[in-house]
XYZ file of C-alpha atoms in Angstrom:
232
model
C 5.224 -0.999 38.263
C 8.187 1.096 37.149
C 8.901 4.452 38.790
C 11.058 5.565 35.867
C 8.183 5.363 33.358
C 7.932 8.765 31.622
C 9.997 10.192 34.486
C 12.018 12.368 32.104
C 8.949 14.204 30.833
C 8.226 17.734 31.984
C 4.901 18.412 33.665
C 2.082 20.139 31.832
C 2.537 23.935 31.911
C -0.199 25.660 33.957
C -1.231 27.803 30.976
C -2.020 24.553 29.140
C -3.592 22.596 32.014
C -6.101 25.360 32.702
C -7.427 24.921 29.147
C -8.323 21.237 29.573
C -11.703 21.607 31.302
C -12.932 24.423 28.990
C -11.894 22.240 26.043
C -13.906 19.278 27.370
C -16.936 21.535 27.788
C -16.450 22.949 24.302
C -16.273 19.492 22.711
C -19.395 18.402 24.603
C -21.318 21.447 23.375
C -20.134 20.662 19.837
C -21.838 17.273 20.120
C -18.867 15.010 20.809
C -18.683 12.375 23.524
C -15.758 13.038 25.876
C -14.399 9.821 27.390
C -12.040 9.699 30.359
C -10.979 7.054 32.847
C -8.998 7.715 36.019
C -5.783 5.734 36.286
C -5.544 5.010 32.549
C -3.644 6.767 29.797
C -5.336 8.304 26.779
C -3.986 5.600 24.465
C -5.568 2.964 26.742
C -8.925 4.611 26.063
C -8.199 4.680 22.330
C -7.272 0.996 22.474
C -10.434 0.119 24.385
C -12.634 2.038 21.945
C -10.883 0.304 19.058
C -11.483 -3.098 20.657
C -15.176 -2.244 21.099
C -15.380 -1.301 17.414
C -13.702 -4.556 16.393
C -16.428 -6.476 18.227
C -19.284 -4.739 16.404
C -19.107 -6.764 13.199
C -17.233 -7.232 9.947
C -18.611 -4.049 8.388
C -17.280 -1.760 11.137
C -13.840 -0.212 10.628
C -12.157 2.160 13.066
C -9.720 4.950 12.259
C -7.619 6.273 15.129
C -6.487 9.878 14.634
C -3.518 10.642 16.877
C -0.009 12.016 17.061
C 1.139 9.152 19.294
C 3.117 6.436 17.507
C 2.355 4.003 20.344
C -1.123 3.623 18.847
C 0.370 1.937 15.784
C 0.325 -1.309 17.795
C -3.494 -1.198 17.569
C -3.501 -1.638 13.790
C -5.217 -4.790 12.551
C -7.465 -5.822 9.682
C -10.283 -3.609 11.047
C -8.303 -0.741 12.571
C -6.073 1.842 10.901
C -4.223 4.874 12.277
C -4.055 8.371 10.825
C -0.824 9.598 12.408
C -0.367 13.344 12.749
C 3.147 14.692 12.222
C 4.427 18.270 12.313
C 3.892 18.612 8.572
C 1.178 16.162 7.516
C -0.928 13.103 8.292
C 0.252 9.577 7.473
C -2.255 6.785 6.936
C -1.178 3.459 8.391
C -2.984 0.207 7.778
C -1.368 -3.211 8.124
C 0.336 -3.025 4.717
C 1.646 0.516 5.193
C 2.978 -0.343 8.649
C 4.805 -3.424 7.382
C 6.332 -1.412 4.525
C 7.557 1.287 6.918
C 8.811 -0.824 9.827
C 9.535 -4.243 8.329
C 7.397 -6.124 10.877
C 3.681 -6.605 11.544
C 1.770 -4.256 13.889
C 1.429 -7.128 16.366
C 5.241 -7.111 16.691
C 5.511 -3.386 17.369
C 5.562 -3.833 21.166
C 8.073 -6.701 20.915
C 10.475 -4.463 19.006
C 10.085 -1.666 21.551
C 10.595 -4.134 24.404
C 14.080 -4.846 23.058
C 15.147 -1.437 21.745
C 13.411 0.632 24.450
C 11.866 4.065 24.009
C 13.652 7.132 25.371
C 10.565 9.347 24.962
C 8.665 7.245 27.526
C 11.814 6.262 29.452
C 11.194 2.579 28.663
C 14.564 0.872 29.205
C 14.526 -2.058 26.754
C 17.744 -4.079 26.483
C 20.870 -1.991 26.977
C 23.025 -1.673 23.879
C 20.434 -2.863 21.333
C 18.974 -0.405 18.836
C 15.991 -0.478 16.466
C 17.696 -2.247 13.535
C 18.973 -5.174 15.597
C 15.675 -5.407 17.471
C 13.754 -5.495 14.191
C 16.092 -8.111 12.707
C 15.564 -10.324 15.757
C 11.782 -10.025 15.502
C 11.785 -10.749 11.772
C 13.730 -13.946 12.437
C 12.133 -15.160 15.664
C 8.646 -13.609 15.523
C 8.176 -12.387 19.093
C 9.965 -11.504 22.313
C 9.279 -15.005 23.587
C 10.653 -16.384 20.328
C 13.878 -14.414 20.729
C 14.477 -15.706 24.243
C 13.539 -19.251 23.300
C 16.278 -19.183 20.642
C 19.183 -17.482 22.392
C 21.469 -20.365 21.449
C 20.731 -19.929 17.748
C 24.041 -19.603 15.902
C 22.822 -16.483 14.073
C 22.892 -14.561 17.382
C 26.413 -13.247 17.943
C 27.968 -13.927 21.382
C 28.048 -10.236 22.333
C 24.404 -9.821 21.354
C 23.492 -12.966 23.287
C 25.173 -11.544 26.380
C 23.186 -8.325 26.094
C 19.924 -10.220 25.675
C 20.622 -12.486 28.621
C 21.555 -9.563 30.858
C 18.505 -7.560 29.778
C 15.855 -10.306 29.938
C 13.961 -8.853 32.918
C 14.191 -5.347 31.497
C 12.861 -6.558 28.134
C 9.776 -8.153 29.663
C 9.163 -5.146 31.907
C 9.473 -2.919 28.847
C 6.987 -5.112 26.988
C 4.418 -4.585 29.742
C 5.070 -0.847 29.887
C 4.740 -0.419 26.119
C 1.552 -2.471 25.747
C -1.656 -0.449 25.445
C -4.479 -1.676 27.680
C -7.580 -2.414 25.604
C -9.811 -3.201 28.582
C -10.137 0.158 30.350
C -13.434 0.337 32.316
C -14.928 3.189 30.303
C -18.568 4.194 30.000
C -19.173 4.005 26.277
C -21.816 2.634 23.904
C -21.619 2.504 20.091
C -24.274 5.206 19.818
C -21.924 7.540 21.698
C -19.742 7.642 18.591
C -22.408 9.644 16.776
C -21.773 13.387 16.624
C -24.889 15.082 17.967
C -26.219 18.520 16.964
C -24.322 21.185 18.834
C -25.872 23.242 21.600
C -26.202 26.611 19.892
C -27.135 28.902 22.816
C -24.529 27.538 25.250
C -21.917 27.356 22.513
C -22.536 31.018 21.710
C -22.144 31.943 25.373
C -18.891 29.991 25.699
C -17.423 31.424 22.489
C -18.385 34.913 23.673
C -16.756 34.392 27.081
C -13.569 33.032 25.443
C -13.650 35.816 22.816
C -13.716 33.328 19.926
C -15.404 35.811 17.621
C -14.455 34.100 14.373
C -15.825 30.767 15.611
C -19.175 32.423 16.381
C -19.434 33.270 12.704
C -17.943 29.969 11.525
C -20.648 28.016 13.342
C -23.390 30.471 12.391
C -24.252 31.379 15.972
C -25.224 35.023 15.540
C -28.870 34.001 15.523
C -28.415 32.119 18.775
C -26.981 35.259 20.345
C -29.931 37.338 19.217
C -32.354 34.733 20.572
C -30.587 34.761 23.925
C -30.734 38.557 24.072
C -34.487 38.523 23.409
C -35.050 35.792 26.004
C -33.161 37.799 28.651
C -35.410 40.817 27.969
């Protein structure tokens, strides 16, 4: 849809990419369900899982743990985000998001559509920053609302010119910034349960990776002794 999307990002270093498959195996042995979907981004999977949780009933709440601010758009009355930063974790529900950003979570994508996002190379509207974008959304409610009210006297002529020139870019940016919550993933509610970890295979993997401290942390010495006896 847009060849420039995330084009400024560097590729994954080989010393990191070679750890991905062992990590998936490790998480599986620890009893976690690993979910992936070709052609979709990780935050699309998070959004889809969140949507599934929202459909399970009033007593089900989901907490998304991530370092990606894009996931803040998923916040609603039944979904919160625990955002990891370099120093700490920040809990965001609807109230905390509104206090921090001055708009509702549902307007997060609209703001980004206007101001853009250099980290993802989303263009937005040239010459408009976060404060002006937020002010427009507070007044007009949505991207559609902004463009339906371009003749409003509160919009300065120069700003109006920028918005008119950047209309197509704004709507493209909206699409690029929106998390897909309908990824075709294989997931059932029971998959969210953490299962007992596979002690023998976990011991073997930790031994191969030389994770000696984790062998003790997970109490796997007994599993190692059992394996040694079975091999005899």
